[in-house]
Amino acid sequence: MTAWERFADSFLNARVAAEYLPKIVDGFRLTVVLALLIVVSGLAAGLLLALVRSLGVRPLNWLIIFVVDLFRALPPLVVIVLLFFGLPAAGMQLSGFASTWLALSLVLMAFAEEIFWAGITSVPKGQWEAARSTGLTFVQTLRFVVLPQAIRLTIPPLTNRTIAITKGTALASVVAVQEILGAAHAGVSFSFNPTPLTLGALAYLVLFIPVVVFGRWVETRFAWRR
Amino acid sequence: MTSRPIVEARGVHKHFGTLHVLKGVDLVVAERELVFVIGPSGSGKSTLLRCLNRLEEPSAGSIVVDGIDLLDRRTDINKARRRIGMVFQGFNLYPHMTALGNVTLALRKVLGLPRAEAEARGRVALERVHLSDRADHYPSQLSGGQQQRVAIARAIALEPRVMLFDEPTSALDPELVGGVLAVMRELREDGMTMVVVSHEMGFARAAADRVLFMDDGLVVEEGTPEQIFGAPRHERTRAFISQIERH
């Protein structure tokens, strides 16, 4: 066997690939579902925290800042493992899937809150004053004048952060979730051949290249014209 | 001119921390009157104006606009502000909306008009500032003078009882000032009650009923434009007038 043949037999083995492809496809579906859930709940929670913060209630804001800094500081894997192995000790059992969803949602929430907050504070004070002077309420001003401008500013950093955190779904393999990496890993163990990992890598590319391209499109689409 | 005043501010004080910006200012504006407020920067004239729609909360005093006590806790300030239009030095148009969108937002969300009706009224307001043909332009596509006129349309669309102008032409290139002043003059001729903080003396002479000179948080002197610009009684007024006349 030449070196290339040995390489091909290890990483591009057609027989192994055919055998484990269905598992990887299942893992792909699971990853998509997990990632979507994280994006929706993480961004929604982050936006909610930023909106609450804009009310300017001091003790509440300290709490928000504490929570946000906590989840920005902790490595996502640590949060996942804490929820999965730690909560049962407190009498709560979360599945690996739920632990990963909750952990990565909390992390995305923390980063998204900071990004949304930066967006809200970057809208000039004059916008608030002009809107309030016409009789719009605080909430109306936030909704119709400030947020549309803030979100526009936050879309590029938000897209990048969202991509980074949804890629963290691979960490779920540590708590026995058969997402792409977990399925690929299991395939390697059973077949003594790394080809399932190649399939896994391809599955990640199929999943995330469109997301990355979408992020690029969004960045140009929402580039601020002044 | 015997009806009750539109604006009645009495003994207005404003502190910013240790800074005493307004030291007991009275301002009474009758219906259809145009009052000009001049004074050096830091004299408190903009703060006074911003107290009149409670963008700044006065520390003490009373402010009644069109019969509504603005400082009464039971007053719905958002409702009161419909009657008080304001125009800012920096225009403060919403950059993500067209000119028409800027004008109709409050019509729809504050007055609750249906879109079609709001747009009809918005177009009338834009016509009054001679910008009918710019309804679908975004602020970034308009000149400074046009932006300020859209801002005026945004305020008058609500049919306020009084208009507050906070240095409306200070941020404009000289050649664009005229268009804004012309619109203000027309408003005046239509009977709008106006309080204007500005240094446009030519406009003040031509259109103002009364000029107030403020310095260091107090109204130092007030009178007709001829009196204030032609024969100021106080030393500080004289110094200030001669300073701005040299420009």
Short mmCIF file of C-alpha atoms in Angstrom, two decimals:
data_model
loop_
_atom_site.label_atom_id
_atom_site.label_comp_id
_atom_site.label_asym_id
_atom_site.label_seq_id
_atom_site.Cartn_x
_atom_site.Cartn_y
_atom_site.Cartn_z
CA MET A 1 0.00 0.00 0.00
CA THR A 2 1.29 3.41 -0.88
CA ALA A 3 1.05 6.23 1.63
CA TRP A 4 -1.89 7.70 -0.30
CA GLU A 5 -3.73 4.39 -0.29
CA ARG A 6 -3.20 4.07 3.44
CA PHE A 7 -4.46 7.62 3.91
CA ALA A 8 -7.49 6.99 1.69
CA ASP A 9 -8.25 3.71 3.45
CA SER A 10 -8.22 5.54 6.81
CA PHE A 11 -10.05 8.75 6.02
CA LEU A 12 -11.97 8.13 2.79
CA ASN A 13 -13.03 4.52 3.24
CA ALA A 14 -16.14 4.03 1.08
CA ARG A 15 -17.36 0.93 2.90
CA VAL A 16 -17.13 2.55 6.33
CA ALA A 17 -18.61 5.76 4.97
CA ALA A 18 -21.63 3.93 3.57
CA GLU A 19 -22.13 2.09 6.84
CA TYR A 20 -22.03 5.14 9.09
CA LEU A 21 -23.56 7.76 6.82
CA PRO A 22 -27.09 7.24 8.23
CA LYS A 23 -25.79 7.81 11.76
CA ILE A 24 -24.06 11.01 10.67
CA VAL A 25 -27.24 12.19 8.95
CA ASP A 26 -29.15 11.58 12.18
CA GLY A 27 -26.44 13.52 14.01
CA PHE A 28 -26.73 16.30 11.43
CA ARG A 29 -30.48 16.60 12.06
CA LEU A 30 -29.94 16.66 15.80
CA THR A 31 -27.27 19.35 15.46
CA VAL A 32 -29.55 21.51 13.32
CA VAL A 33 -32.39 21.25 15.86
CA LEU A 34 -30.05 21.93 18.77
CA ALA A 35 -28.42 24.89 17.04
CA LEU A 36 -31.76 26.44 16.07
CA LEU A 37 -33.09 26.10 19.61
CA ILE A 38 -29.95 27.72 21.01
CA VAL A 39 -30.07 30.61 18.53
CA VAL A 40 -33.74 31.34 19.20
CA SER A 41 -33.64 31.11 23.00
CA GLY A 42 -30.17 32.65 23.37
CA LEU A 43 -30.90 35.70 21.20
CA ALA A 44 -34.39 36.18 22.67
CA ALA A 45 -33.08 36.00 26.23
CA GLY A 46 -30.19 38.33 25.38
CA LEU A 47 -32.52 40.89 23.83
CA LEU A 48 -34.87 40.64 26.79
CA LEU A 49 -32.02 41.28 29.25
CA ALA A 50 -30.81 44.27 27.21
CA LEU A 51 -34.34 45.71 27.19
CA VAL A 52 -34.71 45.23 30.93
CA ARG A 53 -31.31 46.87 31.38
CA SER A 54 -32.45 49.90 29.38
CA LEU A 55 -35.12 50.57 32.03
CA GLY A 56 -32.23 51.63 34.25
CA VAL A 57 -33.24 49.95 37.51
CA ARG A 58 -29.95 49.86 39.40
CA PRO A 59 -30.14 46.59 41.40
CA LEU A 60 -31.60 44.80 38.40
CA ASN A 61 -28.78 46.06 36.21
CA TRP A 62 -26.14 44.87 38.66
CA LEU A 63 -27.75 41.43 38.59
CA ILE A 64 -27.80 41.41 34.78
CA ILE A 65 -24.18 42.50 34.56
CA PHE A 66 -23.18 39.80 37.07
CA VAL A 67 -25.00 37.03 35.18
CA VAL A 68 -23.69 38.23 31.82
CA ASP A 69 -20.09 38.44 33.01
CA LEU A 70 -20.39 35.02 34.62
CA PHE A 71 -21.44 33.30 31.41
CA ARG A 72 -18.99 35.25 29.32
CA ALA A 73 -16.17 34.15 31.61
CA LEU A 74 -17.01 30.45 31.93
CA PRO A 75 -15.91 28.13 29.11
CA PRO A 76 -19.09 26.71 27.50
CA LEU A 77 -17.92 23.15 28.12
CA VAL A 78 -17.69 23.85 31.85
CA VAL A 79 -21.28 25.11 31.87
CA ILE A 80 -22.50 22.04 29.98
CA VAL A 81 -20.68 19.65 32.32
CA LEU A 82 -21.85 21.54 35.41
CA LEU A 83 -25.48 21.34 34.32
CA PHE A 84 -25.24 17.71 33.25
CA PHE A 85 -23.25 16.29 36.17
CA GLY A 86 -23.94 18.94 38.79
CA LEU A 87 -27.72 19.37 38.70
CA PRO A 88 -28.55 15.74 39.59
CA ALA A 89 -26.85 16.40 42.95
CA ALA A 90 -29.43 19.15 43.44
CA GLY A 91 -32.21 16.74 42.58
CA MET A 92 -32.66 17.83 38.95
CA GLN A 93 -31.82 15.61 36.04
CA LEU A 94 -31.29 17.22 32.63
CA SER A 95 -30.59 15.13 29.55
CA GLY A 96 -27.37 15.74 27.65
CA PHE A 97 -29.40 17.47 24.95
CA ALA A 98 -31.18 19.74 27.44
CA SER A 99 -27.95 20.51 29.32
CA THR A 100 -26.23 21.54 26.10
CA TRP A 101 -29.19 23.58 24.94
CA LEU A 102 -29.47 25.41 28.26
CA ALA A 103 -25.74 25.95 28.68
CA LEU A 104 -25.12 27.31 25.18
CA SER A 105 -28.31 29.39 25.32
CA LEU A 106 -27.04 31.01 28.53
CA VAL A 107 -23.66 31.71 26.95
CA LEU A 108 -25.23 33.13 23.77
CA MET A 109 -27.64 35.15 25.93
CA ALA A 110 -24.71 36.71 27.78
CA PHE A 111 -22.84 37.74 24.65
CA ALA A 112 -26.01 38.81 22.84
CA GLU A 113 -27.07 40.99 25.79
CA GLU A 114 -23.76 42.84 25.66
CA ILE A 115 -24.01 43.32 21.90
CA PHE A 116 -27.65 44.47 22.01
CA TRP A 117 -26.85 46.77 24.92
CA ALA A 118 -23.93 48.30 23.03
CA GLY A 119 -26.29 48.83 20.09
CA ILE A 120 -28.95 50.49 22.22
CA THR A 121 -26.48 52.83 23.91
CA SER A 122 -24.89 53.75 20.58
CA VAL A 123 -28.14 55.32 19.36
CA PRO A 124 -27.73 59.06 20.00
CA LYS A 125 -29.64 60.64 22.86
CA GLY A 126 -31.20 63.06 20.37
CA GLN A 127 -33.18 60.19 18.85
CA TRP A 128 -34.78 59.52 22.23
CA GLU A 129 -35.49 63.20 22.75
CA ALA A 130 -37.00 63.75 19.32
CA ALA A 131 -39.27 60.73 19.71
CA ARG A 132 -40.31 61.51 23.27
CA SER A 133 -40.99 65.15 22.32
CA THR A 134 -43.66 63.97 19.87
CA GLY A 135 -45.44 62.10 22.66
CA LEU A 136 -44.14 58.58 22.03
CA THR A 137 -43.80 56.59 25.25
CA PHE A 138 -40.54 55.07 26.45
CA VAL A 139 -41.53 51.65 25.13
CA GLN A 140 -42.73 53.02 21.77
CA THR A 141 -39.49 54.97 21.37
CA LEU A 142 -37.46 51.88 22.14
CA ARG A 143 -39.48 49.76 19.73
CA PHE A 144 -39.93 52.05 16.74
CA VAL A 145 -36.93 54.38 16.90
CA VAL A 146 -34.08 52.94 18.96
CA LEU A 147 -34.22 49.17 18.41
CA PRO A 148 -34.42 49.27 14.61
CA GLN A 149 -31.23 51.35 14.59
CA ALA A 150 -29.57 49.35 17.37
CA ILE A 151 -30.27 45.98 15.78
CA ARG A 152 -28.93 47.17 12.48
CA LEU A 153 -25.66 48.04 14.17
CA THR A 154 -25.53 44.77 16.06
CA ILE A 155 -26.21 42.35 13.22
CA PRO A 156 -22.59 41.81 12.11
CA PRO A 157 -21.12 41.13 15.60
CA LEU A 158 -24.22 39.16 16.51
CA THR A 159 -23.94 36.94 13.45
CA ASN A 160 -20.31 36.15 14.21
CA ARG A 161 -21.02 35.35 17.84
CA THR A 162 -24.02 33.22 16.96
CA ILE A 163 -21.96 31.16 14.52
CA ALA A 164 -19.19 30.69 17.08
CA ILE A 165 -21.59 29.51 19.77
CA THR A 166 -23.69 27.21 17.59
CA LYS A 167 -20.47 25.47 16.55
CA GLY A 168 -20.18 24.70 20.26
CA THR A 169 -22.95 22.12 19.77
CA ALA A 170 -20.02 19.76 19.10
CA LEU A 171 -19.35 19.95 22.85
CA ALA A 172 -22.58 18.02 23.40
CA SER A 173 -20.68 14.86 22.39
CA VAL A 174 -19.05 15.04 25.83
CA VAL A 175 -22.41 14.47 27.50
CA ALA A 176 -23.32 11.60 25.18
CA VAL A 177 -25.50 13.48 22.69
CA GLN A 178 -25.36 11.81 19.29
CA GLU A 179 -25.00 15.04 17.35
CA ILE A 180 -22.57 15.16 14.42
CA LEU A 181 -19.35 14.80 16.41
CA GLY A 182 -20.86 12.29 18.84
CA ALA A 183 -22.14 10.14 15.99
CA ALA A 184 -18.81 10.40 14.18
CA HIS A 185 -16.91 9.50 17.32
CA ALA A 186 -19.09 6.45 17.94
CA GLY A 187 -18.55 5.43 14.33
CA VAL A 188 -14.78 5.63 14.74
CA SER A 189 -14.93 3.47 17.87
CA PHE A 190 -17.01 0.79 16.19
CA SER A 191 -15.20 0.67 12.87
CA PHE A 192 -11.62 1.32 14.06
CA ASN A 193 -11.47 3.73 11.12
CA PRO A 194 -11.51 7.55 11.15
CA THR A 195 -13.66 7.88 8.02
CA PRO A 196 -16.78 8.79 10.09
CA LEU A 197 -14.83 11.83 11.31
CA THR A 198 -14.31 12.88 7.69
CA LEU A 199 -18.05 12.55 7.18
CA GLY A 200 -18.61 14.56 10.35
CA ALA A 201 -16.32 17.32 9.14
CA LEU A 202 -18.18 17.37 5.81
CA ALA A 203 -21.49 17.53 7.67
CA TYR A 204 -20.26 20.56 9.63
CA LEU A 205 -19.19 22.24 6.40
CA VAL A 206 -22.57 21.51 4.80
CA LEU A 207 -24.26 23.00 7.87
CA PHE A 208 -22.07 26.03 8.56
CA ILE A 209 -20.78 27.23 5.20
CA PRO A 210 -24.27 28.47 4.25
CA VAL A 211 -24.51 30.10 7.69
CA VAL A 212 -21.17 31.83 7.27
CA VAL A 213 -22.08 32.96 3.75
CA PHE A 214 -25.41 34.21 5.09
CA GLY A 215 -23.50 36.12 7.79
CA ARG A 216 -21.35 37.76 5.14
CA TRP A 217 -24.42 38.70 3.11
CA VAL A 218 -26.11 40.12 6.18
CA GLU A 219 -23.04 42.21 6.97
CA THR A 220 -23.02 43.86 3.56
CA ARG A 221 -26.79 44.13 3.42
CA PHE A 222 -26.98 45.96 6.72
CA ALA A 223 -23.87 48.06 6.36
CA TRP A 224 -24.96 51.42 7.72
CA ARG A 225 -25.47 54.17 5.19
CA ARG A 226 -25.16 57.61 6.76
CA MET B 1 -54.37 88.58 22.96
CA THR B 2 -56.32 88.62 26.18
CA SER B 3 -56.83 84.87 26.31
CA ARG B 4 -54.89 82.83 28.83
CA PRO B 5 -51.21 82.37 28.00
CA ILE B 6 -50.14 79.25 26.13
CA VAL B 7 -46.93 78.94 28.13
CA GLU B 8 -46.70 80.02 31.73
CA ALA B 9 -43.43 79.16 33.46
CA ARG B 10 -42.84 80.62 36.91
CA GLY B 11 -39.80 80.59 39.11
CA VAL B 12 -38.10 77.78 37.21
CA HIS B 13 -34.91 76.46 38.79
CA LYS B 14 -32.70 73.73 37.45
CA HIS B 15 -29.70 72.15 39.12
CA PHE B 16 -27.33 69.75 37.40
CA GLY B 17 -25.53 68.35 40.42
CA THR B 18 -23.78 71.35 41.96
CA LEU B 19 -24.38 73.46 38.85
CA HIS B 20 -27.23 75.95 39.20
CA VAL B 21 -28.28 76.43 35.58
CA LEU B 22 -31.64 78.19 35.98
CA LYS B 23 -32.05 80.51 38.93
CA GLY B 24 -35.73 81.36 38.95
CA VAL B 25 -36.86 82.14 35.41
CA ASP B 26 -40.32 83.37 34.44
CA LEU B 27 -41.56 82.99 30.89
CA VAL B 28 -45.10 83.76 29.81
CA VAL B 29 -46.03 83.39 26.16
CA ALA B 30 -49.38 84.53 24.82
CA GLU B 31 -51.22 82.85 22.00
CA ARG B 32 -49.73 83.66 18.57
CA GLU B 33 -46.75 85.31 20.19
CA LEU B 34 -43.20 84.69 19.00
CA VAL B 35 -40.68 84.97 21.81
CA PHE B 36 -36.99 84.96 21.06
CA VAL B 37 -34.46 83.87 23.69
CA ILE B 38 -30.86 84.93 23.27
CA GLY B 39 -27.85 84.75 25.53
CA PRO B 40 -24.29 83.45 25.74
CA SER B 41 -23.70 79.69 25.74
CA GLY B 42 -24.19 78.30 29.20
CA SER B 43 -26.73 80.99 30.06
CA GLY B 44 -29.44 78.35 30.47
CA LYS B 45 -31.59 79.26 27.46
CA SER B 46 -31.63 75.75 25.99
CA THR B 47 -32.27 74.22 29.40
CA LEU B 48 -35.22 76.56 29.87
CA LEU B 49 -36.64 75.51 26.52
CA ARG B 50 -36.18 71.84 27.37
CA CYS B 51 -38.00 72.35 30.65
CA LEU B 52 -41.04 73.55 28.70
CA ASN B 53 -41.77 70.02 27.45
CA ARG B 54 -40.09 68.35 30.41
CA LEU B 55 -37.19 66.89 28.48
CA GLU B 56 -35.45 68.37 31.51
CA GLU B 57 -37.11 68.04 34.87
CA PRO B 58 -37.08 71.44 36.61
CA SER B 59 -35.78 71.36 40.18
CA ALA B 60 -38.37 73.91 41.29
CA GLY B 61 -41.03 76.20 39.87
CA SER B 62 -44.18 75.66 37.88
CA ILE B 63 -44.78 75.15 34.18
CA VAL B 64 -48.24 75.28 32.66
CA VAL B 65 -48.64 74.76 28.92
CA ASP B 66 -52.04 75.21 27.31
CA GLY B 67 -53.64 74.85 30.72
CA ILE B 68 -51.83 71.62 31.59
CA ASP B 69 -49.62 71.60 34.66
CA LEU B 70 -46.57 69.78 33.34
CA LEU B 71 -45.08 69.20 36.77
CA ASP B 72 -48.20 67.67 38.27
CA ARG B 73 -47.53 63.99 38.94
CA ARG B 74 -50.97 63.09 37.59
CA THR B 75 -50.29 64.73 34.23
CA ASP B 76 -49.79 62.28 31.39
CA ILE B 77 -46.65 63.85 29.97
CA ASN B 78 -46.89 61.92 26.70
CA LYS B 79 -50.34 63.33 26.10
CA ALA B 80 -49.18 66.84 27.00
CA ARG B 81 -46.23 66.64 24.63
CA ARG B 82 -48.56 66.24 21.62
CA ARG B 83 -49.39 69.89 22.09
CA ILE B 84 -45.76 70.99 22.28
CA GLY B 85 -43.70 70.65 19.12
CA MET B 86 -39.94 70.75 19.37
CA VAL B 87 -37.21 71.29 16.81
CA PHE B 88 -33.60 70.51 17.70
CA GLN B 89 -30.27 71.94 16.70
CA GLY B 90 -29.14 68.55 15.33
CA PHE B 91 -32.46 67.77 13.52
CA ASN B 92 -32.59 64.31 15.14
CA LEU B 93 -34.47 62.73 12.26
CA TYR B 94 -34.87 58.95 12.43
CA PRO B 95 -32.26 57.74 9.92
CA HIS B 96 -34.01 54.44 9.23
CA MET B 97 -37.23 56.10 8.05
CA THR B 98 -38.11 58.21 5.03
CA ALA B 99 -39.13 61.84 5.44
CA LEU B 100 -42.76 60.75 5.37
CA GLY B 101 -42.02 57.95 7.84
CA ASN B 102 -40.46 60.47 10.20
CA VAL B 103 -43.52 62.70 10.00
CA THR B 104 -46.13 59.94 10.34
CA LEU B 105 -44.63 57.87 13.17
CA ALA B 106 -46.20 59.90 15.98
CA LEU B 107 -49.41 60.37 13.98
CA ARG B 108 -49.83 56.61 13.87
CA LYS B 109 -48.45 55.59 17.24
CA VAL B 110 -49.42 58.55 19.41
CA LEU B 111 -52.65 59.74 17.78
CA GLY B 112 -53.47 56.22 16.58
CA LEU B 113 -54.39 57.29 13.04
CA PRO B 114 -54.66 54.60 10.38
CA ARG B 115 -51.74 54.57 7.98
CA ALA B 116 -53.58 56.15 5.05
CA GLU B 117 -54.88 59.03 7.14
CA ALA B 118 -51.50 59.54 8.81
CA GLU B 119 -49.81 59.67 5.42
CA ALA B 120 -52.33 62.16 4.07
CA ARG B 121 -51.69 64.40 7.06
CA GLY B 122 -47.97 63.80 6.82
CA ARG B 123 -47.95 64.92 3.20
CA VAL B 124 -49.79 68.10 4.11
CA ALA B 125 -47.14 68.81 6.75
CA LEU B 126 -44.35 68.17 4.26
CA GLU B 127 -46.06 70.51 1.82
CA ARG B 128 -46.04 73.24 4.44
CA VAL B 129 -42.25 72.98 4.61
CA HIS B 130 -42.04 72.75 0.78
CA LEU B 131 -40.71 69.21 0.69
CA SER B 132 -43.58 67.28 -0.93
CA ASP B 133 -41.16 65.99 -3.51
CA ARG B 134 -38.83 64.56 -0.85
CA ALA B 135 -41.39 62.42 1.00
CA ASP B 136 -39.69 59.16 0.08
CA HIS B 137 -36.12 60.32 0.69
CA TYR B 138 -34.13 59.14 3.68
CA PRO B 139 -32.51 61.78 5.90
CA SER B 140 -29.07 60.85 4.55
CA GLN B 141 -30.29 61.86 1.09
CA LEU B 142 -31.36 65.33 2.22
CA SER B 143 -29.38 68.50 2.86
CA GLY B 144 -29.15 69.85 6.39
CA GLY B 145 -31.72 72.52 5.64
CA GLN B 146 -34.12 69.97 4.17
CA GLN B 147 -33.60 67.71 7.19
CA GLN B 148 -34.46 70.54 9.53
CA ARG B 149 -37.59 71.31 7.54
CA VAL B 150 -38.64 67.65 7.76
CA ALA B 151 -38.07 67.93 11.53
CA ILE B 152 -40.37 70.97 11.56
CA ALA B 153 -42.97 69.01 9.57
CA ARG B 154 -42.68 66.14 12.05
CA ALA B 155 -43.53 68.52 14.87
CA ILE B 156 -46.30 70.54 13.20
CA ALA B 157 -48.05 67.41 11.87
CA LEU B 158 -49.29 66.86 15.42
CA GLU B 159 -50.88 70.34 15.30
CA PRO B 160 -49.21 71.55 18.47
CA ARG B 161 -50.35 74.62 20.40
CA VAL B 162 -46.78 75.87 20.69
CA MET B 163 -43.51 75.20 18.91
CA LEU B 164 -40.13 75.21 20.63
CA PHE B 165 -37.05 75.81 18.49
CA ASP B 166 -33.66 75.01 20.01
CA GLU B 167 -31.04 76.78 17.87
CA PRO B 168 -32.68 75.46 14.69
CA THR B 169 -30.16 76.98 12.29
CA SER B 170 -26.91 76.69 14.27
CA ALA B 171 -25.86 73.42 12.64
CA LEU B 172 -26.58 74.60 9.11
CA ASP B 173 -24.31 75.89 6.40
CA PRO B 174 -25.04 79.61 5.89
CA GLU B 175 -26.69 79.13 2.49
CA LEU B 176 -29.21 76.70 3.98
CA VAL B 177 -30.34 78.92 6.86
CA GLY B 178 -32.69 80.99 4.73
CA GLY B 179 -34.98 78.13 3.78
CA VAL B 180 -35.50 77.12 7.39
CA LEU B 181 -36.13 80.68 8.52
CA ALA B 182 -38.62 81.16 5.66
CA VAL B 183 -40.59 78.14 6.86
CA MET B 184 -40.52 79.49 10.42
CA ARG B 185 -41.75 82.84 9.16
CA GLU B 186 -44.67 81.16 7.40
CA LEU B 187 -45.54 79.26 10.56
CA ARG B 188 -45.57 82.53 12.40
CA GLU B 189 -47.84 84.08 9.79
CA ASP B 190 -50.21 81.14 10.18
CA GLY B 191 -50.54 82.08 13.83
CA MET B 192 -48.30 79.51 15.51
CA THR B 193 -47.13 80.34 19.02
CA MET B 194 -43.36 79.98 19.09
CA VAL B 195 -40.44 80.09 21.50
CA VAL B 196 -37.15 80.32 19.64
CA VAL B 197 -33.66 80.01 21.06
CA SER B 198 -31.42 81.39 18.35
CA HIS B 199 -28.93 84.07 17.42
CA GLU B 200 -30.49 84.90 14.06
CA MET B 201 -30.90 88.59 14.80
CA GLY B 202 -32.22 89.49 11.41
CA PHE B 203 -35.02 86.99 11.87
CA ALA B 204 -35.65 88.21 15.41
CA ARG B 205 -35.97 91.81 14.26
CA ALA B 206 -38.33 90.84 11.47
CA ALA B 207 -40.52 88.30 13.24
CA ALA B 208 -40.18 88.37 17.03
CA ASP B 209 -42.72 90.06 19.29
CA ARG B 210 -40.42 89.94 22.24
CA VAL B 211 -36.77 89.17 22.92
CA LEU B 212 -35.44 87.79 26.18
CA PHE B 213 -31.78 88.11 27.03
CA MET B 214 -30.59 85.43 29.44
CA ASP B 215 -27.29 85.29 31.27
CA ASP B 216 -26.09 83.07 34.08
CA GLY B 217 -29.45 81.37 34.61
CA LEU B 218 -31.57 84.53 34.76
CA VAL B 219 -33.55 86.69 32.38
CA VAL B 220 -31.51 89.88 32.46
CA GLU B 221 -33.61 91.95 30.14
CA GLU B 222 -36.60 91.64 27.87
CA GLY B 223 -38.36 93.85 25.40
CA THR B 224 -39.20 94.35 21.76
CA PRO B 225 -36.48 93.51 19.24
CA GLU B 226 -35.93 97.25 18.68
CA GLN B 227 -35.31 97.81 22.38
CA ILE B 228 -33.06 94.83 22.94
CA PHE B 229 -30.99 95.14 19.78
CA GLY B 230 -31.20 98.92 19.37
CA ALA B 231 -31.03 100.25 22.90
CA PRO B 232 -30.17 97.57 25.46
CA ARG B 233 -30.33 98.89 29.01
CA HIS B 234 -28.06 96.43 30.76
CA GLU B 235 -24.30 96.29 30.41
CA ARG B 236 -24.28 92.51 29.89
CA THR B 237 -26.92 92.76 27.16
CA ARG B 238 -24.94 95.49 25.40
CA ALA B 239 -21.74 93.43 25.55
CA PHE B 240 -23.49 90.38 24.17
CA ILE B 241 -25.30 92.24 21.37
CA SER B 242 -22.15 93.96 20.22
CA GLN B 243 -20.38 90.62 20.25
CA ILE B 244 -22.86 88.87 17.99
CA GLU B 245 -23.20 91.93 15.78
CA ARG B 246 -19.50 91.83 15.01
CA HIS B 247 -20.00 88.52 13.18
#
